[in-house]
PDB file of N, CA and C in Angstrom:
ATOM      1  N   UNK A   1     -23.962  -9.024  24.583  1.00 84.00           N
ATOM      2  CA  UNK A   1     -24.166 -10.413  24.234  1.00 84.00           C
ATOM      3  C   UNK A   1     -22.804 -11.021  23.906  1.00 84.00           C
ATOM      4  N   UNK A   2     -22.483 -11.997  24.418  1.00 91.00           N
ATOM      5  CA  UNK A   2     -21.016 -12.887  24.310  1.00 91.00           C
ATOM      6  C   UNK A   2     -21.750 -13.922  23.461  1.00 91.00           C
ATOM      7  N   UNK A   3     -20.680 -14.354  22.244  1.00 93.00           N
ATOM      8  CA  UNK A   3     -21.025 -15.783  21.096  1.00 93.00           C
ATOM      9  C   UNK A   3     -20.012 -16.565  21.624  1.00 93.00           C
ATOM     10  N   UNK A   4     -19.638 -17.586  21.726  1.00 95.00           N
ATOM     11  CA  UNK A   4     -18.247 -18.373  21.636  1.00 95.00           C
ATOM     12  C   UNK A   4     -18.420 -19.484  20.251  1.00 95.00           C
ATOM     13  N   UNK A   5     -17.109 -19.355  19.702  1.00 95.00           N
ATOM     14  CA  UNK A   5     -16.942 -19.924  18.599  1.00 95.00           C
ATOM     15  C   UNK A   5     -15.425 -20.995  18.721  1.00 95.00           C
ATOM     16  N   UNK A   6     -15.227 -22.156  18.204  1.00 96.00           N
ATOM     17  CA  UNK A   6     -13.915 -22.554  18.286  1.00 96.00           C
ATOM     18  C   UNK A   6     -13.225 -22.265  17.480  1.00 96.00           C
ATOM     19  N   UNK A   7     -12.061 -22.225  17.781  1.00 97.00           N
ATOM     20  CA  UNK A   7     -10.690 -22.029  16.482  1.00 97.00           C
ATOM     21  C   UNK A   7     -11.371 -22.428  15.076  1.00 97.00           C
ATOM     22  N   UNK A   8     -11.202 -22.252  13.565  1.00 96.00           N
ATOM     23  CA  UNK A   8     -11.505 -22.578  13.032  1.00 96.00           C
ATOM     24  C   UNK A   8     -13.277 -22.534  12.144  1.00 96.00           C
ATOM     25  N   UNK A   9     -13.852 -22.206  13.366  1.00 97.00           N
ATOM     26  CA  UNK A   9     -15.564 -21.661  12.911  1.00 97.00           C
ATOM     27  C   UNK A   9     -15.395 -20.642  12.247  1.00 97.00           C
ATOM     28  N   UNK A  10     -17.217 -20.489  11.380  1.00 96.00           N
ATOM     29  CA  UNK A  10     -17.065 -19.002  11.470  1.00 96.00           C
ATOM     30  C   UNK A  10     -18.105 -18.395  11.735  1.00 96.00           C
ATOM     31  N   UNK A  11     -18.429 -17.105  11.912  1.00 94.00           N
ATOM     32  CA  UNK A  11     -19.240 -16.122  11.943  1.00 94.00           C
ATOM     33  C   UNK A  11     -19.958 -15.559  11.216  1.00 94.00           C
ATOM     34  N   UNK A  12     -20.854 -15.278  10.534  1.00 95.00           N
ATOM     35  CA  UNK A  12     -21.262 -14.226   9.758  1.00 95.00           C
ATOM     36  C   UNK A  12     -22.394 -12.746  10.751  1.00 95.00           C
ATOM     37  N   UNK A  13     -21.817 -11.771  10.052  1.00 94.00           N
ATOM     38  CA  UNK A  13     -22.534 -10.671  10.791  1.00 94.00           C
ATOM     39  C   UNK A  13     -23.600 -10.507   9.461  1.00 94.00           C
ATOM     40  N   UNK A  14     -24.561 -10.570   9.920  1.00 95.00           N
ATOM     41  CA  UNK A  14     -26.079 -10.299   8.707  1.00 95.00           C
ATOM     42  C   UNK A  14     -26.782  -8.584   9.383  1.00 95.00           C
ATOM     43  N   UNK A  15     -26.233  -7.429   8.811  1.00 95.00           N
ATOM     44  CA  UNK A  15     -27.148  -6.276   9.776  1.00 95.00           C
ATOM     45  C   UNK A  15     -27.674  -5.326   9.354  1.00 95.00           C
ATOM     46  N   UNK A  16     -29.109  -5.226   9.366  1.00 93.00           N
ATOM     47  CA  UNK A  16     -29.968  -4.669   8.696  1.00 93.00           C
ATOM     48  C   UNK A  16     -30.873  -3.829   9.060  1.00 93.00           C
ATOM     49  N   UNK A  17     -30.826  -2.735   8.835  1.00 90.00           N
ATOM     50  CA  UNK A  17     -31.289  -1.584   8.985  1.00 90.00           C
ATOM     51  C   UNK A  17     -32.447  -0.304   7.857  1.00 90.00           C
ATOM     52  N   UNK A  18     -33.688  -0.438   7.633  1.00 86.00           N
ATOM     53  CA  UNK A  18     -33.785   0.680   6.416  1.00 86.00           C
ATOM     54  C   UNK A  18     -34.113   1.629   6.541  1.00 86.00           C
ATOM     55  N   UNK A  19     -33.454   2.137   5.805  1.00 85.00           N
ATOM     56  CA  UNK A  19     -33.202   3.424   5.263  1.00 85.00           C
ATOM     57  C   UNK A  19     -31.767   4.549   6.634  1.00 85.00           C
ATOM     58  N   UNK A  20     -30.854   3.195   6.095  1.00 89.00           N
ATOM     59  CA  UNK A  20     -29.465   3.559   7.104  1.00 89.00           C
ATOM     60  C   UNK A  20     -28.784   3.114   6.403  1.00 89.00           C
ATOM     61  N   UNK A  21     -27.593   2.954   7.183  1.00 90.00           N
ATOM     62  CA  UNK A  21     -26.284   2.968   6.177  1.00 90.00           C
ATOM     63  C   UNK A  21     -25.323   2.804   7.746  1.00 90.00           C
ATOM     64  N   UNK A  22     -24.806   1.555   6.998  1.00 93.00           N
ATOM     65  CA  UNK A  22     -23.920   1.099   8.675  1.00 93.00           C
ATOM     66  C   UNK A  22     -22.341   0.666   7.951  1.00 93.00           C
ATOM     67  N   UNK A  23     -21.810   1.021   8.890  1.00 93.00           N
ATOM     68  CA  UNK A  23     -20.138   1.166   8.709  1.00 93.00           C
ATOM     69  C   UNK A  23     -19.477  -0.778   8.481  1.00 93.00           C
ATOM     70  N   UNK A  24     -18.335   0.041   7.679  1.00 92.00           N
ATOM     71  CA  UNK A  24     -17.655  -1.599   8.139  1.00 92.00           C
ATOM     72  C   UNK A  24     -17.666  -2.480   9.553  1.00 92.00           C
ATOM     73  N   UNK A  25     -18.048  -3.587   9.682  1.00 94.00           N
ATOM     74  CA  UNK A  25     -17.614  -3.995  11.171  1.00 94.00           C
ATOM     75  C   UNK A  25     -16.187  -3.572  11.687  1.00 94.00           C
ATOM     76  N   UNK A  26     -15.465  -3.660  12.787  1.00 94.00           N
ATOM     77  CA  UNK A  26     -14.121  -3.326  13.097  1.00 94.00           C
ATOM     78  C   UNK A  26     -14.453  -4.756  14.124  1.00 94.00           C
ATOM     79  N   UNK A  27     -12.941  -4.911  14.428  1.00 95.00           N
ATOM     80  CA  UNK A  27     -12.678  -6.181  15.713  1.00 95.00           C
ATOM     81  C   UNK A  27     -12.382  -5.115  16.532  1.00 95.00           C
ATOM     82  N   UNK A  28     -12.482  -5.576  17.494  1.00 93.00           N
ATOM     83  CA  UNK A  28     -12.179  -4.597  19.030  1.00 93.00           C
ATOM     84  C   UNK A  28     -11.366  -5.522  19.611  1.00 93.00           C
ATOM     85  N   UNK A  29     -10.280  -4.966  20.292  1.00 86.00           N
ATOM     86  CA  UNK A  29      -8.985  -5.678  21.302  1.00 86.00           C
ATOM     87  C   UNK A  29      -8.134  -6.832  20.264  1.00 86.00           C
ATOM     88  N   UNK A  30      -8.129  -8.181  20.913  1.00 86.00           N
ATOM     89  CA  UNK A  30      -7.202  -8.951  20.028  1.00 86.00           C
ATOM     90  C   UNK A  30      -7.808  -9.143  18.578  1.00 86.00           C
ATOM     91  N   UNK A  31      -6.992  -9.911  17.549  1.00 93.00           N
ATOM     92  CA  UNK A  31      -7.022  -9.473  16.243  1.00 93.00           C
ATOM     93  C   UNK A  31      -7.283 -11.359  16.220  1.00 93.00           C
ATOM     94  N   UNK A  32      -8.553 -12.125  16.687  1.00 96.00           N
ATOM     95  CA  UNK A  32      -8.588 -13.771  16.595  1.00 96.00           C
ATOM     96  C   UNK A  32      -9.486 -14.080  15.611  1.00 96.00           C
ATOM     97  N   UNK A  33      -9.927 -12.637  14.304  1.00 97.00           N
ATOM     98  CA  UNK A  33     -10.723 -13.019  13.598  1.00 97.00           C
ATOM     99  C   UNK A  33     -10.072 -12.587  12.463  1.00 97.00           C
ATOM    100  N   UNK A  34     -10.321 -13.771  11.438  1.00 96.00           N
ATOM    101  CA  UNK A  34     -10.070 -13.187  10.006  1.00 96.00           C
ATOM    102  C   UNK A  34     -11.058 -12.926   8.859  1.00 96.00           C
ATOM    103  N   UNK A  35     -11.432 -12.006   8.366  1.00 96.00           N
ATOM    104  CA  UNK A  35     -12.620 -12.087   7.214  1.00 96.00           C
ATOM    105  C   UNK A  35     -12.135 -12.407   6.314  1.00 96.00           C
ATOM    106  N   UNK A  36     -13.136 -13.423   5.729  1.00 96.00           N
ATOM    107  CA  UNK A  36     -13.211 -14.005   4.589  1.00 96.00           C
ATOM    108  C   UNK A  36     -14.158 -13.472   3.203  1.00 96.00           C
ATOM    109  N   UNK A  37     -13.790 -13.182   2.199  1.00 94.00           N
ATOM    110  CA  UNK A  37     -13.996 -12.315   1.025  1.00 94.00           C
ATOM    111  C   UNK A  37     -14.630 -10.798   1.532  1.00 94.00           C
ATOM    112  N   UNK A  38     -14.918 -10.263   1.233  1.00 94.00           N
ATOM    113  CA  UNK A  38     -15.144  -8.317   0.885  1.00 94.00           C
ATOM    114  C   UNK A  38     -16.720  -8.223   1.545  1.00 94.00           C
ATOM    115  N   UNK A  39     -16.459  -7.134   2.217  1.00 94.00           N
ATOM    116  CA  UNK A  39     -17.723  -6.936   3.169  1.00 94.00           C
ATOM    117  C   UNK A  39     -18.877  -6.592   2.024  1.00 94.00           C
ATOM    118  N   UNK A  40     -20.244  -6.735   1.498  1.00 95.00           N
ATOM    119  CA  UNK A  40     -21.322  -6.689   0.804  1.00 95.00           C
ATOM    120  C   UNK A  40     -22.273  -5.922   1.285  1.00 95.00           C
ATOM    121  N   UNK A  41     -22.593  -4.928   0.544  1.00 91.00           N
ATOM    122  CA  UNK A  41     -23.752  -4.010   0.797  1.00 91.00           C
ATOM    123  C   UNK A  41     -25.012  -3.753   0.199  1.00 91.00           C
ATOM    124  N   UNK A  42     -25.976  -3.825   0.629  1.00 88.00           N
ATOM    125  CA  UNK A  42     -27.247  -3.821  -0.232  1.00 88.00           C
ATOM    126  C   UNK A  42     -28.429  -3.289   0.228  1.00 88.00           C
ATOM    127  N   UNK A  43     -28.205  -1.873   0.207  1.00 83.00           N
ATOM    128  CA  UNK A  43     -29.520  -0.691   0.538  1.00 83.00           C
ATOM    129  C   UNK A  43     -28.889  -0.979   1.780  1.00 83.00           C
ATOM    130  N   UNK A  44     -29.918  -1.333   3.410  1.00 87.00           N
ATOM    131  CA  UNK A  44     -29.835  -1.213   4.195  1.00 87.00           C
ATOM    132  C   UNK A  44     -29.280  -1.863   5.367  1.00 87.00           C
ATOM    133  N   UNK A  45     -28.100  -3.018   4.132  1.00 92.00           N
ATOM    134  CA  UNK A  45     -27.846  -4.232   4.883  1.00 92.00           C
ATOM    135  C   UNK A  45     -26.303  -3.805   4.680  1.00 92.00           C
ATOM    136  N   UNK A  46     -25.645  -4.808   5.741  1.00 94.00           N
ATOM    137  CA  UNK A  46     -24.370  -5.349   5.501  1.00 94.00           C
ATOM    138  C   UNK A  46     -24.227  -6.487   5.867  1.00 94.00           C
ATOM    139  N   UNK A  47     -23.430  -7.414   4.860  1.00 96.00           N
ATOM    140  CA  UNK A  47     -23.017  -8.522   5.739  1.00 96.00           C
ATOM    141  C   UNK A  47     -21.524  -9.229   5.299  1.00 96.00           C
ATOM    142  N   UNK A  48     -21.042  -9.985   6.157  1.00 96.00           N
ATOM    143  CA  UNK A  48     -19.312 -10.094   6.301  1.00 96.00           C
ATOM    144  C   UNK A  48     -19.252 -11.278   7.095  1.00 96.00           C
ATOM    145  N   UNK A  49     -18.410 -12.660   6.864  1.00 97.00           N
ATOM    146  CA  UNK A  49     -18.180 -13.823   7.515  1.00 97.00           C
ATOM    147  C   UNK A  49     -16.362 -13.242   7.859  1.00 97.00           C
ATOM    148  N   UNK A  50     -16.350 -13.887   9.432  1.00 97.00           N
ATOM    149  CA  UNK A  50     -15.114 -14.317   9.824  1.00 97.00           C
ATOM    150  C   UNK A  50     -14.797 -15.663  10.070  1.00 97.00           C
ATOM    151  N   UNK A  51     -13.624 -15.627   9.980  1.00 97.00           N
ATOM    152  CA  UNK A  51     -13.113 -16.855  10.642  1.00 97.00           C
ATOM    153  C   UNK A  51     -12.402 -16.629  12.201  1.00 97.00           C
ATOM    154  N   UNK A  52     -12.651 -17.475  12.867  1.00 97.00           N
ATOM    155  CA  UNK A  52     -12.038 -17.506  14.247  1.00 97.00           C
ATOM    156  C   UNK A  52     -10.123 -18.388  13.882  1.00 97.00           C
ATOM    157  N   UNK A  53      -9.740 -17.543  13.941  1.00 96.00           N
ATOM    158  CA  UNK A  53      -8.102 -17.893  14.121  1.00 96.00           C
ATOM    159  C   UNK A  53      -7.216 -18.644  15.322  1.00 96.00           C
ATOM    160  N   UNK A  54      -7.542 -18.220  16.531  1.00 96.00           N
ATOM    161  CA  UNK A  54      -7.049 -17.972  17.643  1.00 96.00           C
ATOM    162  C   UNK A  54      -7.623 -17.970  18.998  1.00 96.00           C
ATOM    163  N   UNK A  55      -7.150 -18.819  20.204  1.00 97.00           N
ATOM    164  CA  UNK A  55      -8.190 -18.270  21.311  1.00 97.00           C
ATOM    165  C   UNK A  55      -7.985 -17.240  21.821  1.00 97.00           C
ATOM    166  N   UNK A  56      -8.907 -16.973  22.916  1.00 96.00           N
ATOM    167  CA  UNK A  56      -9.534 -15.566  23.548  1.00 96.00           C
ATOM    168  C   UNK A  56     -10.640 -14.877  23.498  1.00 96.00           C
ATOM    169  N   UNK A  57     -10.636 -13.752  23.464  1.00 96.00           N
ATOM    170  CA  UNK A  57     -11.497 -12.542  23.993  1.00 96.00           C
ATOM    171  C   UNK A  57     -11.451 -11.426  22.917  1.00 96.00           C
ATOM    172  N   UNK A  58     -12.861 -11.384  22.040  1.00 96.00           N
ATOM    173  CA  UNK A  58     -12.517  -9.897  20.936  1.00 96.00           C
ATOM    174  C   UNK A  58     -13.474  -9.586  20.962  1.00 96.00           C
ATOM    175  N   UNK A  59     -13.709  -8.934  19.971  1.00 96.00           N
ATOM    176  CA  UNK A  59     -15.838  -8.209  19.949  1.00 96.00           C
ATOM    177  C   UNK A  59     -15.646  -7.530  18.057  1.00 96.00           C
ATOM    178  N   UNK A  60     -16.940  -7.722  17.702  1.00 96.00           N
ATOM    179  CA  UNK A  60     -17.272  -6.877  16.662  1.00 96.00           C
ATOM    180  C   UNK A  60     -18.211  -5.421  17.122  1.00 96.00           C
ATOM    181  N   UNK A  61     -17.855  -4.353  16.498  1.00 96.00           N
ATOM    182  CA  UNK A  61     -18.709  -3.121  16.198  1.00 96.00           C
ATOM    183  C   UNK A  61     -18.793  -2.831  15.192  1.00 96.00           C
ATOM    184  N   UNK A  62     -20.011  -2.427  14.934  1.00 95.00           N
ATOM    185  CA  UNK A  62     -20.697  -1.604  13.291  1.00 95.00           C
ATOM    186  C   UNK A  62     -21.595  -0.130  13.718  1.00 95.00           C
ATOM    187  N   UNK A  63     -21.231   0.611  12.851  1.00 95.00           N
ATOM    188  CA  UNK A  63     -22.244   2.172  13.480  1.00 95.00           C
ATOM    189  C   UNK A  63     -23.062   1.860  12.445  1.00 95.00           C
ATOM    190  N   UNK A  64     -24.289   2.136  12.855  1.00 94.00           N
ATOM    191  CA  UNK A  64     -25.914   2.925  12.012  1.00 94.00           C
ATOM    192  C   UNK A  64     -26.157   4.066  11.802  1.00 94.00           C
ATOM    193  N   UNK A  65     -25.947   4.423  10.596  1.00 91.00           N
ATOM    194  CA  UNK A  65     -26.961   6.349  10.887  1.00 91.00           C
ATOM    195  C   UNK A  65     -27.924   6.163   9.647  1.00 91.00           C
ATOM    196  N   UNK A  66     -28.732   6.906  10.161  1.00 90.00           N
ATOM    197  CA  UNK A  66     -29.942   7.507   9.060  1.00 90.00           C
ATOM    198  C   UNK A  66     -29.318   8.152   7.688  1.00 90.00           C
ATOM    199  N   UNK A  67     -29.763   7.298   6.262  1.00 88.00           N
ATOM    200  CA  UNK A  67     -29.902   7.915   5.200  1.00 88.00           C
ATOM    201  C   UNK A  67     -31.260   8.595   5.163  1.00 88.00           C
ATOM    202  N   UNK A  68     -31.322   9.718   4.349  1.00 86.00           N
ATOM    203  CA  UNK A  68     -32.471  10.469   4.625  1.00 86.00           C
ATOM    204  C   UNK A  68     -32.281  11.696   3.011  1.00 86.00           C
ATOM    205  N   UNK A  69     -33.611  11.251   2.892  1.00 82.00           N
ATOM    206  CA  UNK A  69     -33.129  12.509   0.996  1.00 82.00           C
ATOM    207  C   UNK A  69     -32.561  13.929   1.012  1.00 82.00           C
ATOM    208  N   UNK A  70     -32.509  14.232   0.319  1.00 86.00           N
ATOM    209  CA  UNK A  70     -31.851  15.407   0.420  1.00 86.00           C
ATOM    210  C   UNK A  70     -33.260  16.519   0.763  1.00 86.00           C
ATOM    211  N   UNK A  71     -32.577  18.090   0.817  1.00 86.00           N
ATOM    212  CA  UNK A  71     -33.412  18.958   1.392  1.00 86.00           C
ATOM    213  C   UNK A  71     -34.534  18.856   2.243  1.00 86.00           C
ATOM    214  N   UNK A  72     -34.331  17.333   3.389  1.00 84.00           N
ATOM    215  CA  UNK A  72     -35.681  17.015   4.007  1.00 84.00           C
ATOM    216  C   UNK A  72     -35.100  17.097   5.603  1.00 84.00           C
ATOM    217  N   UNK A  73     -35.766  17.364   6.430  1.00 85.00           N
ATOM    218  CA  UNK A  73     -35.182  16.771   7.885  1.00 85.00           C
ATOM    219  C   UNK A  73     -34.647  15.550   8.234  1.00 85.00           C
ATOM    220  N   UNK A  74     -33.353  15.971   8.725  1.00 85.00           N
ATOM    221  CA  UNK A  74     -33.034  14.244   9.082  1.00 85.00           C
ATOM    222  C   UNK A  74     -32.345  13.729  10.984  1.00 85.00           C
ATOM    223  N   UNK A  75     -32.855  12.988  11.191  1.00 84.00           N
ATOM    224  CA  UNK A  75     -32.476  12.928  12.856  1.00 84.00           C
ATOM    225  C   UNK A  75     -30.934  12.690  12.626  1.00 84.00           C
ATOM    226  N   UNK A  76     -30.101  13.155  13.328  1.00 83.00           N
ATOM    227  CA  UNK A  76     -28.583  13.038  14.078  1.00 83.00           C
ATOM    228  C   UNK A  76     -28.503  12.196  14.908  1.00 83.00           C
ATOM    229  N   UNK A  77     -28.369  10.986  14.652  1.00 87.00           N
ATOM    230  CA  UNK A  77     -27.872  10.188  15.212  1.00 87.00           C
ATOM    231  C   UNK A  77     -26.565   8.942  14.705  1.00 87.00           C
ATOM    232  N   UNK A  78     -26.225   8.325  15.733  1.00 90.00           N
ATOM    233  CA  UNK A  78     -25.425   7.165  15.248  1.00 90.00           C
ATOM    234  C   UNK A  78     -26.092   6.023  16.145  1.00 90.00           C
ATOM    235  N   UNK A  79     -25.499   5.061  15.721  1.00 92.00           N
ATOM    236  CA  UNK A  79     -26.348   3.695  16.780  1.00 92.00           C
ATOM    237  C   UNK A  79     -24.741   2.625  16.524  1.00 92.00           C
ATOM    238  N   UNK A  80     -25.310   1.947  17.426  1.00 94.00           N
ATOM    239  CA  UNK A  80     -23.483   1.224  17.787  1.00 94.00           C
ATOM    240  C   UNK A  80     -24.077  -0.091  18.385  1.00 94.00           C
ATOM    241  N   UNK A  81     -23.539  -0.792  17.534  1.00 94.00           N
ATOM    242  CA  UNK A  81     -23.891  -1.896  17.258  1.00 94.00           C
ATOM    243  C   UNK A  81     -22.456  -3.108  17.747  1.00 94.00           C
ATOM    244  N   UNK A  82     -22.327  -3.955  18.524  1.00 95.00           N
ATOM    245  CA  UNK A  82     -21.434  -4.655  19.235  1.00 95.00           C
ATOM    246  C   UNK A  82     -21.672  -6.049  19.985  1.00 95.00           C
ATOM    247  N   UNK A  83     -20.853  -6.846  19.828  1.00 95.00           N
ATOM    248  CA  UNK A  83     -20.932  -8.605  20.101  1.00 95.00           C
ATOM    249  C   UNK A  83     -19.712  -8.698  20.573  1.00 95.00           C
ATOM    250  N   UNK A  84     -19.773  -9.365  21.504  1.00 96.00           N
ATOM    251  CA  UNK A  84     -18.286  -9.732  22.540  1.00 96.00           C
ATOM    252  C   UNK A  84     -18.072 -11.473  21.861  1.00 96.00           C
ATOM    253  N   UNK A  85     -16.596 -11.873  21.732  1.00 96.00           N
ATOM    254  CA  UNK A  85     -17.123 -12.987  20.927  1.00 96.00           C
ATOM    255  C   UNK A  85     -15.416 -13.821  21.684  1.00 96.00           C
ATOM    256  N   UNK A  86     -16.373 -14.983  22.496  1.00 96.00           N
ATOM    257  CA  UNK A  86     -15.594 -15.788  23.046  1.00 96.00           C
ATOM    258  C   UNK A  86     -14.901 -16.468  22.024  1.00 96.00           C
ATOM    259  N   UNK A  87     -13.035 -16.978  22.034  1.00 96.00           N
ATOM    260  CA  UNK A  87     -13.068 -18.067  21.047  1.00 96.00           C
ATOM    261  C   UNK A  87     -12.010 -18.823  22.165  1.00 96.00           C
ATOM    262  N   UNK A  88     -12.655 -20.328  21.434  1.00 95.00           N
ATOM    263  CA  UNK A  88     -12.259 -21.681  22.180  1.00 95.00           C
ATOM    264  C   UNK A  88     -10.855 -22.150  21.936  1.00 95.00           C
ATOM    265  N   UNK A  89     -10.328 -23.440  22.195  1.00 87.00           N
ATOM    266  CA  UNK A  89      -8.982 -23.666  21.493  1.00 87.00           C
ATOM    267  C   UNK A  89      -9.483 -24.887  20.590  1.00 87.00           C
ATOM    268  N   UNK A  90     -11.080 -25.195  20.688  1.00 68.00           N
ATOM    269  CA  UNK A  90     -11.535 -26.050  20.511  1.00 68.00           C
ATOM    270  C   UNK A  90     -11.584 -26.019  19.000  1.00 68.00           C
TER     271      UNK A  90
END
């Protein structure tokens, strides 16, 4: 999925998952986003606003894995989570 945003917008990533636990977002390729205050966590959520800086071509990723109690079975996985994110000069 591609977003386009202009210079100056922003973003928020809202990503929610329960009973997981998902990584910081990362930018992928150019660096046209800036976050604004400290990424927030709450049980099964994360969420984090950018600002668009710059034009071009970047993307966000976040991983998912299963929290799961202790001494119980738990599935092995990760999940990968990613947005291609147009920005304008607009």
């Amino acid at each position: 999925h591609t977003v386009t945003l202009g210079v100056g917008w922003t973003v928020r990533l809202d990503l929610h998952a329960p009973n997981s636990a998902w990584s910081d977002p990362s930018e992928l390729g150019a660096r046209l986003l800036r976050q604004i205050g400290a990424v927030r966590r709450d049980g099964g959520t994360v969420e984090v606003t950018y600002r668009a800086v710059a034009p071009g071509r970047t993307g966000l990723r976040a991983l998912e894995r299963p929290v799961c109690p202790p001494a119980r079975a738990c599935p092995q996985f990760i999940l990968v989570w990613e947005i291609q994110i147009r920005v304008t000069g607009q």
